[in-house]
Structures are given as C-alpha cells and as structure tokens.
PDB file of C-alpha atoms in Angstrom:
ATOM      1  CA  ASN A  17     -12.560 -57.363  62.815  1.00 64.00           C
ATOM      2  CA  MET A  18     -15.021 -59.864  64.344  1.00 66.00           C
ATOM      3  CA  ALA A  19     -15.851 -57.539  67.159  1.00 70.00           C
ATOM      4  CA  GLU A  20     -16.943 -54.887  65.355  1.00 74.00           C
ATOM      5  CA  ALA A  21     -19.173 -56.904  63.334  1.00 63.00           C
ATOM      6  CA  ARG A  22     -20.211 -59.002  66.063  1.00 70.00           C
ATOM      7  CA  ARG A  23     -21.281 -55.419  67.851  1.00 73.00           C
ATOM      8  CA  ILE A  24     -23.085 -53.780  64.477  1.00 68.00           C
ATOM      9  CA  ALA A  25     -25.202 -56.895  64.603  1.00 70.00           C
ATOM     10  CA  LYS A  26     -25.621 -56.983  68.379  1.00 84.00           C
ATOM     11  CA  LEU A  27     -24.388 -60.628  68.766  1.00 91.00           C
ATOM     12  CA  GLY A  28     -22.580 -61.824  72.081  1.00 93.00           C
ATOM     13  CA  THR A  29     -21.331 -65.136  72.371  1.00 94.00           C
ATOM     14  CA  TRP A  30     -20.478 -67.137  75.355  1.00 95.00           C
ATOM     15  CA  ASP A  31     -18.787 -70.084  76.744  1.00 96.00           C
ATOM     16  CA  MET A  32     -19.344 -72.502  79.874  1.00 94.00           C
ATOM     17  CA  ASP A  33     -18.146 -75.082  81.186  1.00 94.00           C
ATOM     18  CA  LEU A  34     -20.429 -77.293  83.020  1.00 92.00           C
ATOM     19  CA  ARG A  35     -18.363 -78.884  85.242  1.00 91.00           C
ATOM     20  CA  THR A  36     -17.393 -75.650  87.342  1.00 90.00           C
ATOM     21  CA  ALA A  37     -20.240 -72.924  85.821  1.00 87.00           C
ATOM     22  CA  LYS A  38     -17.369 -70.976  84.776  1.00 91.00           C
ATOM     23  CA  LEU A  39     -18.643 -68.380  82.315  1.00 93.00           C
ATOM     24  CA  VAL A  40     -16.837 -66.530  79.512  1.00 94.00           C
ATOM     25  CA  TRP A  41     -18.487 -63.364  78.119  1.00 95.00           C
ATOM     26  CA  THR A  42     -17.947 -61.663  74.932  1.00 93.00           C
ATOM     27  CA  ASP A  43     -18.212 -57.419  74.910  1.00 92.00           C
ATOM     28  CA  GLU A  44     -21.346 -57.206  73.509  1.00 93.00           C
ATOM     29  CA  MET A  45     -23.274 -59.812  75.850  1.00 94.00           C
ATOM     30  CA  TYR A  46     -21.959 -57.370  78.692  1.00 95.00           C
ATOM     31  CA  ARG A  47     -23.722 -54.833  76.376  1.00 93.00           C
ATOM     32  CA  ILE A  48     -26.514 -56.701  75.837  1.00 94.00           C
ATOM     33  CA  PHE A  49     -26.885 -57.621  79.392  1.00 94.00           C
ATOM     34  CA  GLY A  50     -26.594 -54.254  80.299  1.00 93.00           C
ATOM     35  CA  LYS A  51     -23.091 -54.943  82.251  1.00 94.00           C
ATOM     36  CA  ASP A  52     -19.934 -53.928  83.405  1.00 93.00           C
ATOM     37  CA  PRO A  53     -17.583 -56.376  82.710  1.00 91.00           C
ATOM     38  CA  GLU A  54     -14.754 -54.604  85.480  1.00 91.00           C
ATOM     39  CA  HIS A  55     -17.546 -55.046  88.005  1.00 92.00           C
ATOM     40  CA  PHE A  56     -19.566 -57.923  86.986  1.00 92.00           C
ATOM     41  CA  SER A  57     -18.748 -61.558  86.118  1.00 91.00           C
ATOM     42  CA  PRO A  58     -21.609 -63.537  84.809  1.00 92.00           C
ATOM     43  CA  ASP A  59     -22.487 -66.814  85.853  1.00 90.00           C
ATOM     44  CA  PHE A  60     -25.913 -69.372  84.981  1.00 88.00           C
ATOM     45  CA  GLU A  61     -27.799 -67.766  87.829  1.00 88.00           C
ATOM     46  CA  SER A  62     -27.302 -64.037  87.419  1.00 86.00           C
ATOM     47  CA  ILE A  63     -28.428 -64.015  83.905  1.00 88.00           C
ATOM     48  CA  MET A  64     -31.599 -66.353  84.558  1.00 92.00           C
ATOM     49  CA  ALA A  65     -31.971 -63.019  86.820  1.00 93.00           C
ATOM     50  CA  ASP A  66     -32.434 -61.101  84.268  1.00 95.00           C
ATOM     51  CA  VAL A  67     -34.459 -63.141  81.871  1.00 96.00           C
ATOM     52  CA  HIS A  68     -38.571 -61.959  81.974  1.00 96.00           C
ATOM     53  CA  PRO A  69     -40.043 -63.579  84.788  1.00 95.00           C
ATOM     54  CA  ASP A  70     -42.770 -64.873  82.005  1.00 96.00           C
ATOM     55  CA  ASP A  71     -40.135 -66.693  80.366  1.00 97.00           C
ATOM     56  CA  ARG A  72     -38.026 -68.235  83.027  1.00 96.00           C
ATOM     57  CA  ASP A  73     -39.575 -71.390  83.276  1.00 96.00           C
ATOM     58  CA  LEU A  74     -39.288 -71.788  79.616  1.00 95.00           C
ATOM     59  CA  VAL A  75     -35.544 -70.939  79.150  1.00 95.00           C
ATOM     60  CA  ASN A  76     -34.862 -72.920  81.644  1.00 93.00           C
ATOM     61  CA  ALA A  77     -36.541 -76.209  79.745  1.00 94.00           C
ATOM     62  CA  LYS A  78     -34.957 -75.556  76.975  1.00 94.00           C
ATOM     63  CA  PHE A  79     -31.539 -75.421  78.025  1.00 92.00           C
ATOM     64  CA  SER A  80     -31.769 -78.587  79.862  1.00 92.00           C
ATOM     65  CA  GLN A  81     -33.906 -80.732  77.346  1.00 94.00           C
ATOM     66  CA  ALA A  82     -30.748 -79.585  74.710  1.00 94.00           C
ATOM     67  CA  ILE A  83     -28.050 -80.961  77.541  1.00 93.00           C
ATOM     68  CA  ILE A  84     -30.019 -84.168  77.711  1.00 93.00           C
ATOM     69  CA  GLU A  85     -31.328 -84.833  74.227  1.00 94.00           C
ATOM     70  CA  LYS A  86     -27.633 -83.384  73.190  1.00 95.00           C
ATOM     71  CA  THR A  87     -29.550 -81.197  70.415  1.00 95.00           C
ATOM     72  CA  PRO A  88     -28.799 -77.646  69.787  1.00 95.00           C
ATOM     73  CA  TYR A  89     -31.512 -75.128  71.238  1.00 93.00           C
ATOM     74  CA  GLU A  90     -33.269 -71.923  69.638  1.00 95.00           C
ATOM     75  CA  LEU A  91     -35.142 -69.546  70.963  1.00 95.00           C
ATOM     76  CA  THR A  92     -36.313 -66.104  71.014  1.00 95.00           C
ATOM     77  CA  HIS A  93     -37.130 -64.732  74.661  1.00 96.00           C
ATOM     78  CA  ARG A  94     -37.483 -61.789  76.739  1.00 96.00           C
ATOM     79  CA  LEU A  95     -34.698 -59.916  79.086  1.00 96.00           C
ATOM     80  CA  LEU A  96     -35.655 -57.193  81.985  1.00 95.00           C
ATOM     81  CA  ILE A  97     -33.458 -54.619  82.341  1.00 92.00           C
ATOM     82  CA  ASP A  98     -33.248 -51.976  84.366  1.00 90.00           C
ATOM     83  CA  GLY A  99     -37.123 -52.170  83.938  1.00 91.00           C
ATOM     84  CA  GLN A 100     -36.706 -52.199  80.113  1.00 93.00           C
ATOM     85  CA  THR A 101     -37.984 -55.196  78.250  1.00 95.00           C
ATOM     86  CA  ARG A 102     -35.382 -56.720  75.259  1.00 95.00           C
ATOM     87  CA  TYR A 103     -35.966 -59.326  72.964  1.00 96.00           C
ATOM     88  CA  ILE A 104     -33.281 -61.227  72.316  1.00 95.00           C
ATOM     89  CA  GLU A 105     -32.727 -64.553  70.065  1.00 96.00           C
ATOM     90  CA  ALA A 106     -30.797 -67.381  71.951  1.00 96.00           C
ATOM     91  CA  LYS A 107     -28.724 -70.362  70.290  1.00 96.00           C
ATOM     92  CA  GLY A 108     -26.489 -73.083  71.608  1.00 95.00           C
ATOM     93  CA  ARG A 109     -25.183 -76.113  72.311  1.00 95.00           C
ATOM     94  CA  ALA A 110     -23.273 -78.466  74.660  1.00 95.00           C
ATOM     95  CA  TYR A 111     -20.770 -80.263  74.223  1.00 96.00           C
ATOM     96  CA  TYR A 112     -19.754 -84.255  76.149  1.00 96.00           C
ATOM     97  CA  ASP A 113     -16.779 -86.131  76.733  1.00 95.00           C
ATOM     98  CA  ASP A 114     -15.981 -90.119  76.067  1.00 94.00           C
ATOM     99  CA  ASP A 115     -18.960 -91.107  78.684  1.00 94.00           C
ATOM    100  CA  GLY A 116     -21.604 -88.678  77.295  1.00 93.00           C
ATOM    101  CA  ASN A 117     -21.491 -86.450  80.197  1.00 94.00           C
ATOM    102  CA  ALA A 118     -21.997 -82.585  79.214  1.00 95.00           C
ATOM    103  CA  ILE A 119     -18.670 -80.888  80.008  1.00 96.00           C
ATOM    104  CA  ARG A 120     -19.059 -77.843  77.969  1.00 96.00           C
ATOM    105  CA  ALA A 121     -22.094 -75.513  76.494  1.00 95.00           C
ATOM    106  CA  LEU A 122     -21.185 -72.365  73.837  1.00 95.00           C
ATOM    107  CA  GLY A 123     -24.101 -70.388  72.475  1.00 95.00           C
ATOM    108  CA  THR A 124     -24.559 -66.651  71.148  1.00 96.00           C
ATOM    109  CA  VAL A 125     -27.295 -64.203  71.894  1.00 95.00           C
ATOM    110  CA  GLN A 126     -28.472 -61.534  69.643  1.00 95.00           C
ATOM    111  CA  ASP A 127     -30.383 -58.241  70.785  1.00 94.00           C
ATOM    112  CA  ILE A 128     -33.649 -58.184  68.064  1.00 94.00           C
ATOM    113  CA  THR A 129     -35.332 -55.872  70.101  1.00 93.00           C
ATOM    114  CA  ASP A 130     -35.438 -53.024  67.383  1.00 90.00           C
ATOM    115  CA  SER A 131     -36.946 -55.552  64.631  1.00 89.00           C
ATOM    116  CA  LYS A 132     -39.628 -56.585  67.860  1.00 90.00           C
ATOM    117  CA  GLN A 133     -40.599 -53.688  68.101  1.00 88.00           C
ATOM    118  CA  ALA A 134     -40.655 -52.802  64.445  1.00 88.00           C
ATOM    119  CA  GLU A 135     -42.847 -55.719  64.314  1.00 88.00           C
ATOM    120  CA  GLN A 136     -45.402 -54.932  67.210  1.00 88.00           C
ATOM    121  CA  SER A 137     -45.673 -51.431  65.265  1.00 88.00           C
ATOM    122  CA  LEU A 138     -46.390 -52.584  61.787  1.00 85.00           C
ATOM    123  CA  TYR A 139     -49.044 -55.338  63.523  1.00 87.00           C
ATOM    124  CA  GLN A 140     -50.364 -52.404  65.135  1.00 90.00           C
ATOM    125  CA  LEU A 141     -50.375 -50.153  62.267  1.00 88.00           C
ATOM    126  CA  LYS A 142     -52.124 -53.185  59.958  1.00 86.00           C
ATOM    127  CA  LYS A 143     -54.872 -52.999  62.754  1.00 89.00           C
ATOM    128  CA  THR A 144     -55.735 -49.737  62.489  1.00 91.00           C
ATOM    129  CA  LEU A 145     -55.761 -49.580  58.436  1.00 90.00           C
ATOM    130  CA  ASP A 146     -58.142 -52.637  58.200  1.00 88.00           C
ATOM    131  CA  GLN A 147     -60.530 -50.579  60.428  1.00 89.00           C
ATOM    132  CA  ILE A 148     -60.740 -48.005  57.625  1.00 89.00           C
ATOM    133  CA  HIS A 149     -62.703 -48.386  54.733  1.00 88.00           C
ATOM    134  CA  ASP A 150     -60.561 -46.880  52.294  1.00 90.00           C
ATOM    135  CA  GLY A 151     -58.277 -49.147  50.008  1.00 91.00           C
ATOM    136  CA  VAL A 152     -54.707 -49.396  51.073  1.00 92.00           C
ATOM    137  CA  PHE A 153     -52.208 -50.768  49.054  1.00 91.00           C
ATOM    138  CA  ILE A 154     -48.198 -51.047  49.935  1.00 90.00           C
ATOM    139  CA  PHE A 155     -46.295 -52.543  47.788  1.00 89.00           C
ATOM    140  CA  ASP A 156     -42.329 -53.190  47.853  1.00 89.00           C
ATOM    141  CA  ALA A 157     -40.295 -51.151  45.845  1.00 84.00           C
ATOM    142  CA  GLU A 158     -38.033 -53.464  44.134  1.00 85.00           C
ATOM    143  CA  SER A 159     -40.088 -56.347  43.438  1.00 89.00           C
ATOM    144  CA  LEU A 160     -42.941 -53.868  43.056  1.00 89.00           C
ATOM    145  CA  LYS A 161     -45.255 -57.038  44.594  1.00 92.00           C
ATOM    146  CA  PHE A 162     -47.587 -55.783  47.222  1.00 93.00           C
ATOM    147  CA  ALA A 163     -46.144 -56.245  50.439  1.00 90.00           C
ATOM    148  CA  TYR A 164     -49.807 -55.424  52.384  1.00 90.00           C
ATOM    149  CA  VAL A 165     -53.652 -54.749  51.794  1.00 93.00           C
ATOM    150  CA  ASN A 166     -55.935 -53.590  54.103  1.00 93.00           C
ATOM    151  CA  GLN A 167     -59.723 -55.423  54.056  1.00 92.00           C
ATOM    152  CA  GLY A 168     -60.770 -52.028  52.340  1.00 92.00           C
ATOM    153  CA  ALA A 169     -58.462 -52.573  49.163  1.00 93.00           C
ATOM    154  CA  ILE A 170     -59.823 -56.286  49.115  1.00 93.00           C
ATOM    155  CA  SER A 171     -63.248 -55.166  49.115  1.00 92.00           C
ATOM    156  CA  GLN A 172     -62.530 -52.598  46.818  1.00 91.00           C
ATOM    157  CA  VAL A 173     -61.000 -55.649  43.564  1.00 92.00           C
ATOM    158  CA  GLY A 174     -62.466 -58.706  44.736  1.00 91.00           C
ATOM    159  CA  TYR A 175     -59.335 -60.657  44.822  1.00 94.00           C
ATOM    160  CA  ASP A 176     -58.326 -62.556  48.532  1.00 93.00           C
ATOM    161  CA  GLU A 177     -55.317 -61.604  50.539  1.00 93.00           C
ATOM    162  CA  GLN A 178     -53.355 -63.941  49.414  1.00 94.00           C
ATOM    163  CA  THR A 179     -53.573 -63.883  45.273  1.00 95.00           C
ATOM    164  CA  LEU A 180     -53.642 -59.716  45.889  1.00 94.00           C
ATOM    165  CA  LEU A 181     -49.796 -60.423  47.736  1.00 94.00           C
ATOM    166  CA  GLN A 182     -48.704 -62.393  44.864  1.00 94.00           C
ATOM    167  CA  MET A 183     -49.485 -59.750  41.942  1.00 93.00           C
ATOM    168  CA  TYR A 184     -48.334 -56.152  40.928  1.00 92.00           C
ATOM    169  CA  PRO A 185     -50.378 -52.738  41.254  1.00 90.00           C
ATOM    170  CA  TYR A 186     -50.206 -52.451  37.385  1.00 88.00           C
ATOM    171  CA  ASP A 187     -51.788 -56.221  37.298  1.00 90.00           C
ATOM    172  CA  ILE A 188     -55.350 -54.490  38.590  1.00 90.00           C
ATOM    173  CA  LYS A 189     -54.692 -50.992  36.665  1.00 84.00           C
ATOM    174  CA  PRO A 190     -55.343 -51.492  33.301  1.00 77.00           C
ATOM    175  CA  ASP A 191     -54.760 -47.644  32.525  1.00 78.00           C
ATOM    176  CA  TYR A 192     -50.955 -48.856  32.916  1.00 80.00           C
ATOM    177  CA  SER A 193     -48.232 -51.369  31.730  1.00 84.00           C
ATOM    178  CA  SER A 194     -45.471 -52.594  33.570  1.00 85.00           C
ATOM    179  CA  GLN A 195     -42.771 -50.167  32.297  1.00 89.00           C
ATOM    180  CA  GLN A 196     -45.442 -47.232  32.181  1.00 88.00           C
ATOM    181  CA  PHE A 197     -46.356 -47.782  36.179  1.00 87.00           C
ATOM    182  CA  ILE A 198     -41.862 -47.827  36.763  1.00 89.00           C
ATOM    183  CA  GLU A 199     -41.453 -44.517  35.193  1.00 90.00           C
ATOM    184  CA  MET A 200     -44.676 -42.978  36.525  1.00 88.00           C
ATOM    185  CA  ILE A 201     -43.704 -44.056  39.950  1.00 90.00           C
ATOM    186  CA  GLU A 202     -39.496 -43.987  39.731  1.00 91.00           C
ATOM    187  CA  PRO A 203     -39.965 -40.206  41.229  1.00 92.00           C
ATOM    188  CA  LEU A 204     -40.774 -41.473  44.406  1.00 89.00           C
ATOM    189  CA  ARG A 205     -38.326 -43.993  44.108  1.00 86.00           C
ATOM    190  CA  SER A 206     -35.555 -41.561  43.891  1.00 88.00           C
ATOM    191  CA  GLY A 207     -36.859 -39.395  46.920  1.00 88.00           C
ATOM    192  CA  GLU A 208     -37.112 -36.818  44.033  1.00 92.00           C
ATOM    193  CA  VAL A 209     -41.101 -36.281  45.501  1.00 92.00           C
ATOM    194  CA  PRO A 210     -42.443 -37.294  48.487  1.00 90.00           C
ATOM    195  CA  TYR A 211     -46.045 -38.806  47.159  1.00 89.00           C
ATOM    196  CA  LEU A 212     -47.574 -39.088  44.352  1.00 88.00           C
ATOM    197  CA  HIS A 213     -51.208 -38.393  42.743  1.00 86.00           C
ATOM    198  CA  PHE A 214     -53.202 -39.063  40.215  1.00 80.00           C
ATOM    199  CA  GLU A 215     -56.440 -41.289  38.963  1.00 79.00           C
ATOM    200  CA  THR A 216     -57.101 -44.424  37.928  1.00 77.00           C
ATOM    201  CA  ARG A 217     -59.489 -47.349  37.100  1.00 78.00           C
TER     202      ARG A 217
END
C-alpha cells in the first residue's frame, strides 16, 4: 500500500492550514523527526526547532519566498534530532484563495541521510585514492564504463579524467576485445570469485 511505499522511501508528507497554522503529518513524518504521534502535535515552531541551527535561516527564507512568489520550493537541509544530524530533501508549495491569500501549504520530506553519508564516504575515499601513486580504475559492472579514476590512473594512461570517464576498460587494454573482457570479469560479476589477478599492457 501507499503508506508502506512511503515508509520504504522514507518519504513523509505534511499539510498545513496557513490561516490556523494547523499541521497534519503522515506516520513517516513522525519517524523522520523522531516523534511519538501520541504525545506530539506538530506545529511550525517545533519543526523549526529540529532544523539544524545553521540551516534555519535558509529554510525560513525558502518557505517565505515560495509563499510570496507563489512558486514551489525544493531544498536539502539538515535536522538535528537527539544530537544526530539527519539530511532531508524538502519540497512543497502553497495554495491561494481567489484574493491571492495563501491559505494552505502541502509538502514532502524525504530522509536522505543514508545516501548523503554514502556520498561523503565516497568523497573521502576518492580524496585518499588521489594521494596514492598506483592507478585505480573503478568501472560500473553493468555499463562497463569507468565510474572513477584516480590521479595515478590518469598519469599512467595519459587521458584526462573526463575522457577516461567516457571510455571502457578494454579501450585502454589492447589485449582484450570487449567480449573477451566481459568473459574475463564474469566470475567477478556473478560473485563466483572475490577478485581477479592478471597482467596486461
């Protein structure tokens, strides 16, 4: 069902009456904000209290700007929940009466903490790999295109990074045709072996 799909996607939705400031949350919103629905009634002030202090001005400005300019808003910002930083992607828009007064706002909040942390870990890994002299080539197992090359790899083959990221491993290895390369790495792709050791030119 839709509630289960939202839970899997870590996607919460909210609905606020701008005339009364009454706010309605879905179950996933309570989970994202770490609140108990039986003991917590959401309101704009309590939401802002959970926004990371360094992001509050930005969130306030974006929300106000969207209402004034009658445009949707979208931003990524941090929450600070029980001392833990969470990253969310927030989207929303306001609705108006015939006189142009904002009367309602609807939006979604998606918890993207896991992907943000993975992105930061990958960034740190790339920084580390760029410090070593050995060539490191990472390629996508499906498309076979290079997904990442470090500075050592760029120095070894003489192509710039952008060019390499449009190439395939067999483009720089005259020993293999594309079919031979696919056959060679198939045990890796299927999980039959954890690594391959080979020499090439």
